[in-house]
Amino acid sequence: MSTSTNSTLNKANVGVFTNPAHDLWIGETSPTLQEVQQGEALKEGHVTIGIKSTGICGSDVHFWHAGRIGPMIVESNHILGHESAGVILAVHPSVKSLKPGDRVAIEPNIICNTCEPCLTGRYNGCENVQFLSTPPFHGLLRRYVNHPAVWCHKIGDMSFEDGSMLEPLSVALAGMQRSGVRLGDPVLVCGAGPIGLVTLLCCRAAGAEPIVITDIDEGRLKFAKELVPSVRTYSVERDVTPEVAAEDIIKAAGGLRLTVALECTGVESSIASAIWSMKFGGKVFVIGVGKSEMSLPFMRLSTQEIDLQFQYRYCNTWLRAIRLVQSGVIDLKQLVTHRFDIEDAIKAFDTASDPKTGAIKVMIQSDVHT
């Protein structure tokens, strides 16, 4: 039983589902409206959140269209979404850190706290993690969600949209921290999708110079230039070899070989181009998710002592992300290009998955009252 009842709530809980047949639909889900109203089924340490804003991630579209990402497979009806913020509706009596009415961003994982990665502070590697929206664990694209209070971060008067954008910002911050980008470093950002653009904002805030960003979509490169006017753009042609693309990237950087590449696409040819554009002792840091196996220029890595490093999600980034957004150091508002109510979630996913729409970040909004 919760410490607060919510008898004034009057909208049923719905979620956005997909399945192995790649259907997409909106349907009723748990916790039910009655459970939320009466505080039933709220576990110790948990809170009930009314979800206000959820961003559509590329992985959501991929689970819908492809039904899997590597070993993570949609095997039954599955709720999408993991970039969410909302308001606390109820708390279990054991929860002292939050109260009804608090605005929070949701870190979408539940960890075991017993395996080595958890005990050493790298909980993104938890061997028993429940990462919401990754099968078989339902995501956050619902009207109401129960979640451990420890993973609900207060955002004060920050907008719910900005709160939901803390998740992709956390991805970028994890990359920034582990790649070691420093003031004055010449940096390459591969990919001008949402993660690449947030990473671009972080590189600019960190004082990287020059910054080159690449993409195959001219519209996204134009968007990147509007977002960070000083960035240098390179339009990737599909029939150009990685070596030639690297030469053009170096030209775009004013003849400098790059110190760090933040690779946000996971595409084999893009990773290879980043490797060929590095200086001796540089680092290619791969944030993007790619195919299970790929061919890369091993001897170029070896003879140039180029580090090739990878990232899996994030850990210990959310409070840092909140400070950056609240202070105005990172402004995420321009990245939201489309907004839909949860009842129109199908249109939202169609928009997010169609390159012709020019969508960067599509937001789904919901309310708990009529």
PDB file of N, CA, C and O in Angstrom, residues 177-208:
ATOM      1  N   GLN A 177      33.355  10.908 -21.013  1.00  0.00           N
ATOM      2  CA  GLN A 177      34.190  10.605 -19.851  1.00  0.00           C
ATOM      3  C   GLN A 177      35.228   9.536 -20.194  1.00  0.00           C
ATOM      4  O   GLN A 177      36.407   9.665 -19.859  1.00  0.00           O
ATOM      5  N   ARG A 178      34.801   8.478 -20.875  1.00  0.00           N
ATOM      6  CA  ARG A 178      35.708   7.365 -21.123  1.00  0.00           C
ATOM      7  C   ARG A 178      36.618   7.605 -22.327  1.00  0.00           C
ATOM      8  O   ARG A 178      37.695   7.022 -22.414  1.00  0.00           O
ATOM      9  N   SER A 179      36.197   8.447 -23.256  1.00  0.00           N
ATOM     10  CA  SER A 179      37.062   8.728 -24.415  1.00  0.00           C
ATOM     11  C   SER A 179      38.158   9.722 -24.067  1.00  0.00           C
ATOM     12  O   SER A 179      39.182   9.784 -24.747  1.00  0.00           O
ATOM     13  N   GLY A 180      37.931  10.528 -23.035  1.00  0.00           N
ATOM     14  CA  GLY A 180      38.960  11.463 -22.590  1.00  0.00           C
ATOM     15  C   GLY A 180      39.116  12.701 -23.450  1.00  0.00           C
ATOM     16  O   GLY A 180      40.212  13.267 -23.525  1.00  0.00           O
ATOM     17  N   VAL A 181      38.040  13.163 -24.101  1.00  0.00           N
ATOM     18  CA  VAL A 181      38.113  14.397 -24.890  1.00  0.00           C
ATOM     19  C   VAL A 181      38.551  15.550 -23.998  1.00  0.00           C
ATOM     20  O   VAL A 181      38.008  15.757 -22.906  1.00  0.00           O
ATOM     21  N   ARG A 182      39.553  16.317 -24.492  1.00  0.00           N
ATOM     22  CA  ARG A 182      40.103  17.416 -23.705  1.00  0.00           C
ATOM     23  C   ARG A 182      40.005  18.736 -24.464  1.00  0.00           C
ATOM     24  O   ARG A 182      39.827  18.759 -25.689  1.00  0.00           O
ATOM     25  N   LEU A 183      40.161  19.825 -23.734  1.00  0.00           N
ATOM     26  CA  LEU A 183      40.138  21.170 -24.291  1.00  0.00           C
ATOM     27  C   LEU A 183      41.124  21.273 -25.449  1.00  0.00           C
ATOM     28  O   LEU A 183      42.308  20.960 -25.301  1.00  0.00           O
ATOM     29  N   GLY A 184      40.643  21.703 -26.610  1.00  0.00           N
ATOM     30  CA  GLY A 184      41.500  21.900 -27.772  1.00  0.00           C
ATOM     31  C   GLY A 184      41.737  20.668 -28.620  1.00  0.00           C
ATOM     32  O   GLY A 184      42.427  20.755 -29.644  1.00  0.00           O
ATOM     33  N   ASP A 185      41.179  19.509 -28.241  1.00  0.00           N
ATOM     34  CA  ASP A 185      41.353  18.303 -29.048  1.00  0.00           C
ATOM     35  C   ASP A 185      40.597  18.420 -30.372  1.00  0.00           C
ATOM     36  O   ASP A 185      39.423  18.824 -30.380  1.00  0.00           O
ATOM     37  N   PRO A 186      41.239  18.060 -31.495  1.00  0.00           N
ATOM     38  CA  PRO A 186      40.491  17.904 -32.742  1.00  0.00           C
ATOM     39  C   PRO A 186      39.671  16.617 -32.656  1.00  0.00           C
ATOM     40  O   PRO A 186      40.229  15.546 -32.412  1.00  0.00           O
ATOM     41  N   VAL A 187      38.360  16.730 -32.829  1.00  0.00           N
ATOM     42  CA  VAL A 187      37.462  15.603 -32.572  1.00  0.00           C
ATOM     43  C   VAL A 187      36.569  15.350 -33.780  1.00  0.00           C
ATOM     44  O   VAL A 187      36.096  16.288 -34.437  1.00  0.00           O
ATOM     45  N   LEU A 188      36.335  14.079 -34.046  1.00  0.00           N
ATOM     46  CA  LEU A 188      35.404  13.636 -35.077  1.00  0.00           C
ATOM     47  C   LEU A 188      34.188  13.019 -34.401  1.00  0.00           C
ATOM     48  O   LEU A 188      34.323  12.165 -33.524  1.00  0.00           O
ATOM     49  N   VAL A 189      32.998  13.457 -34.807  1.00  0.00           N
ATOM     50  CA  VAL A 189      31.751  12.826 -34.379  1.00  0.00           C
ATOM     51  C   VAL A 189      31.136  12.175 -35.601  1.00  0.00           C
ATOM     52  O   VAL A 189      30.834  12.865 -36.590  1.00  0.00           O
ATOM     53  N   CYS A 190      30.963  10.870 -35.569  1.00  0.00           N
ATOM     54  CA  CYS A 190      30.394  10.135 -36.705  1.00  0.00           C
ATOM     55  C   CYS A 190      28.914   9.909 -36.461  1.00  0.00           C
ATOM     56  O   CYS A 190      28.535   9.219 -35.513  1.00  0.00           O
ATOM     57  N   GLY A 191      28.085  10.514 -37.316  1.00  0.00           N
ATOM     58  CA  GLY A 191      26.646  10.357 -37.203  1.00  0.00           C
ATOM     59  C   GLY A 191      25.981  11.568 -36.596  1.00  0.00           C
ATOM     60  O   GLY A 191      26.336  11.983 -35.487  1.00  0.00           O
ATOM     61  N   ALA A 192      25.015  12.143 -37.319  1.00  0.00           N
ATOM     62  CA  ALA A 192      24.301  13.326 -36.835  1.00  0.00           C
ATOM     63  C   ALA A 192      22.864  12.997 -36.455  1.00  0.00           C
ATOM     64  O   ALA A 192      21.949  13.803 -36.647  1.00  0.00           O
ATOM     65  N   GLY A 193      22.661  11.782 -35.919  1.00  0.00           N
ATOM     66  CA  GLY A 193      21.378  11.440 -35.314  1.00  0.00           C
ATOM     67  C   GLY A 193      21.314  12.016 -33.913  1.00  0.00           C
ATOM     68  O   GLY A 193      22.192  12.795 -33.509  1.00  0.00           O
ATOM     69  N   PRO A 194      20.282  11.678 -33.144  1.00  0.00           N
ATOM     70  CA  PRO A 194      20.141  12.263 -31.801  1.00  0.00           C
ATOM     71  C   PRO A 194      21.365  12.066 -30.907  1.00  0.00           C
ATOM     72  O   PRO A 194      21.810  13.021 -30.253  1.00  0.00           O
ATOM     73  N   ILE A 195      21.941  10.863 -30.865  1.00  0.00           N
ATOM     74  CA  ILE A 195      23.115  10.643 -30.013  1.00  0.00           C
ATOM     75  C   ILE A 195      24.308  11.431 -30.537  1.00  0.00           C
ATOM     76  O   ILE A 195      25.059  12.047 -29.764  1.00  0.00           O
ATOM     77  N   GLY A 196      24.507  11.445 -31.848  1.00  0.00           N
ATOM     78  CA  GLY A 196      25.607  12.210 -32.416  1.00  0.00           C
ATOM     79  C   GLY A 196      25.473  13.694 -32.145  1.00  0.00           C
ATOM     80  O   GLY A 196      26.465  14.381 -31.839  1.00  0.00           O
ATOM     81  N   LEU A 197      24.257  14.214 -32.227  1.00  0.00           N
ATOM     82  CA  LEU A 197      24.038  15.645 -32.002  1.00  0.00           C
ATOM     83  C   LEU A 197      24.220  16.020 -30.529  1.00  0.00           C
ATOM     84  O   LEU A 197      24.782  17.066 -30.211  1.00  0.00           O
ATOM     85  N   VAL A 198      23.740  15.161 -29.623  1.00  0.00           N
ATOM     86  CA  VAL A 198      23.980  15.421 -28.197  1.00  0.00           C
ATOM     87  C   VAL A 198      25.478  15.342 -27.903  1.00  0.00           C
ATOM     88  O   VAL A 198      26.030  16.152 -27.142  1.00  0.00           O
ATOM     89  N   THR A 199      26.159  14.381 -28.522  1.00  0.00           N
ATOM     90  CA  THR A 199      27.609  14.266 -28.355  1.00  0.00           C
ATOM     91  C   THR A 199      28.312  15.506 -28.894  1.00  0.00           C
ATOM     92  O   THR A 199      29.285  16.003 -28.301  1.00  0.00           O
ATOM     93  N   LEU A 200      27.822  16.027 -30.013  1.00  0.00           N
ATOM     94  CA  LEU A 200      28.364  17.269 -30.567  1.00  0.00           C
ATOM     95  C   LEU A 200      28.240  18.410 -29.561  1.00  0.00           C
ATOM     96  O   LEU A 200      29.200  19.173 -29.344  1.00  0.00           O
ATOM     97  N   LEU A 201      27.070  18.538 -28.923  1.00  0.00           N
ATOM     98  CA  LEU A 201      26.885  19.584 -27.914  1.00  0.00           C
ATOM     99  C   LEU A 201      27.878  19.415 -26.762  1.00  0.00           C
ATOM    100  O   LEU A 201      28.432  20.397 -26.264  1.00  0.00           O
ATOM    101  N   CYS A 202      28.107  18.173 -26.371  1.00  0.00           N
ATOM    102  CA  CYS A 202      29.055  17.918 -25.275  1.00  0.00           C
ATOM    103  C   CYS A 202      30.488  18.258 -25.677  1.00  0.00           C
ATOM    104  O   CYS A 202      31.250  18.831 -24.884  1.00  0.00           O
ATOM    105  N   CYS A 203      30.855  17.906 -26.904  1.00  0.00           N
ATOM    106  CA  CYS A 203      32.212  18.229 -27.383  1.00  0.00           C
ATOM    107  C   CYS A 203      32.427  19.728 -27.444  1.00  0.00           C
ATOM    108  O   CYS A 203      33.513  20.219 -27.077  1.00  0.00           O
ATOM    109  N   ARG A 204      31.423  20.464 -27.893  1.00  0.00           N
ATOM    110  CA  ARG A 204      31.553  21.917 -27.920  1.00  0.00           C
ATOM    111  C   ARG A 204      31.683  22.460 -26.507  1.00  0.00           C
ATOM    112  O   ARG A 204      32.540  23.312 -26.219  1.00  0.00           O
ATOM    113  N   ALA A 205      30.872  21.964 -25.568  1.00  0.00           N
ATOM    114  CA  ALA A 205      30.959  22.428 -24.183  1.00  0.00           C
ATOM    115  C   ALA A 205      32.304  22.082 -23.559  1.00  0.00           C
ATOM    116  O   ALA A 205      32.811  22.822 -22.706  1.00  0.00           O
ATOM    117  N   ALA A 206      32.915  20.975 -24.005  1.00  0.00           N
ATOM    118  CA  ALA A 206      34.201  20.542 -23.462  1.00  0.00           C
ATOM    119  C   ALA A 206      35.379  21.282 -24.078  1.00  0.00           C
ATOM    120  O   ALA A 206      36.514  21.092 -23.645  1.00  0.00           O
ATOM    121  N   GLY A 207      35.131  22.093 -25.104  1.00  0.00           N
ATOM    122  CA  GLY A 207      36.204  22.883 -25.707  1.00  0.00           C
ATOM    123  C   GLY A 207      36.985  22.185 -26.796  1.00  0.00           C
ATOM    124  O   GLY A 207      38.089  22.611 -27.138  1.00  0.00           O
ATOM    125  N   ALA A 208      36.428  21.117 -27.374  1.00  0.00           N
ATOM    126  CA  ALA A 208      37.098  20.471 -28.505  1.00  0.00           C
ATOM    127  C   ALA A 208      37.125  21.428 -29.698  1.00  0.00           C
ATOM    128  O   ALA A 208      36.182  22.165 -29.946  1.00  0.00           O
TER     129      ALA A 208
END
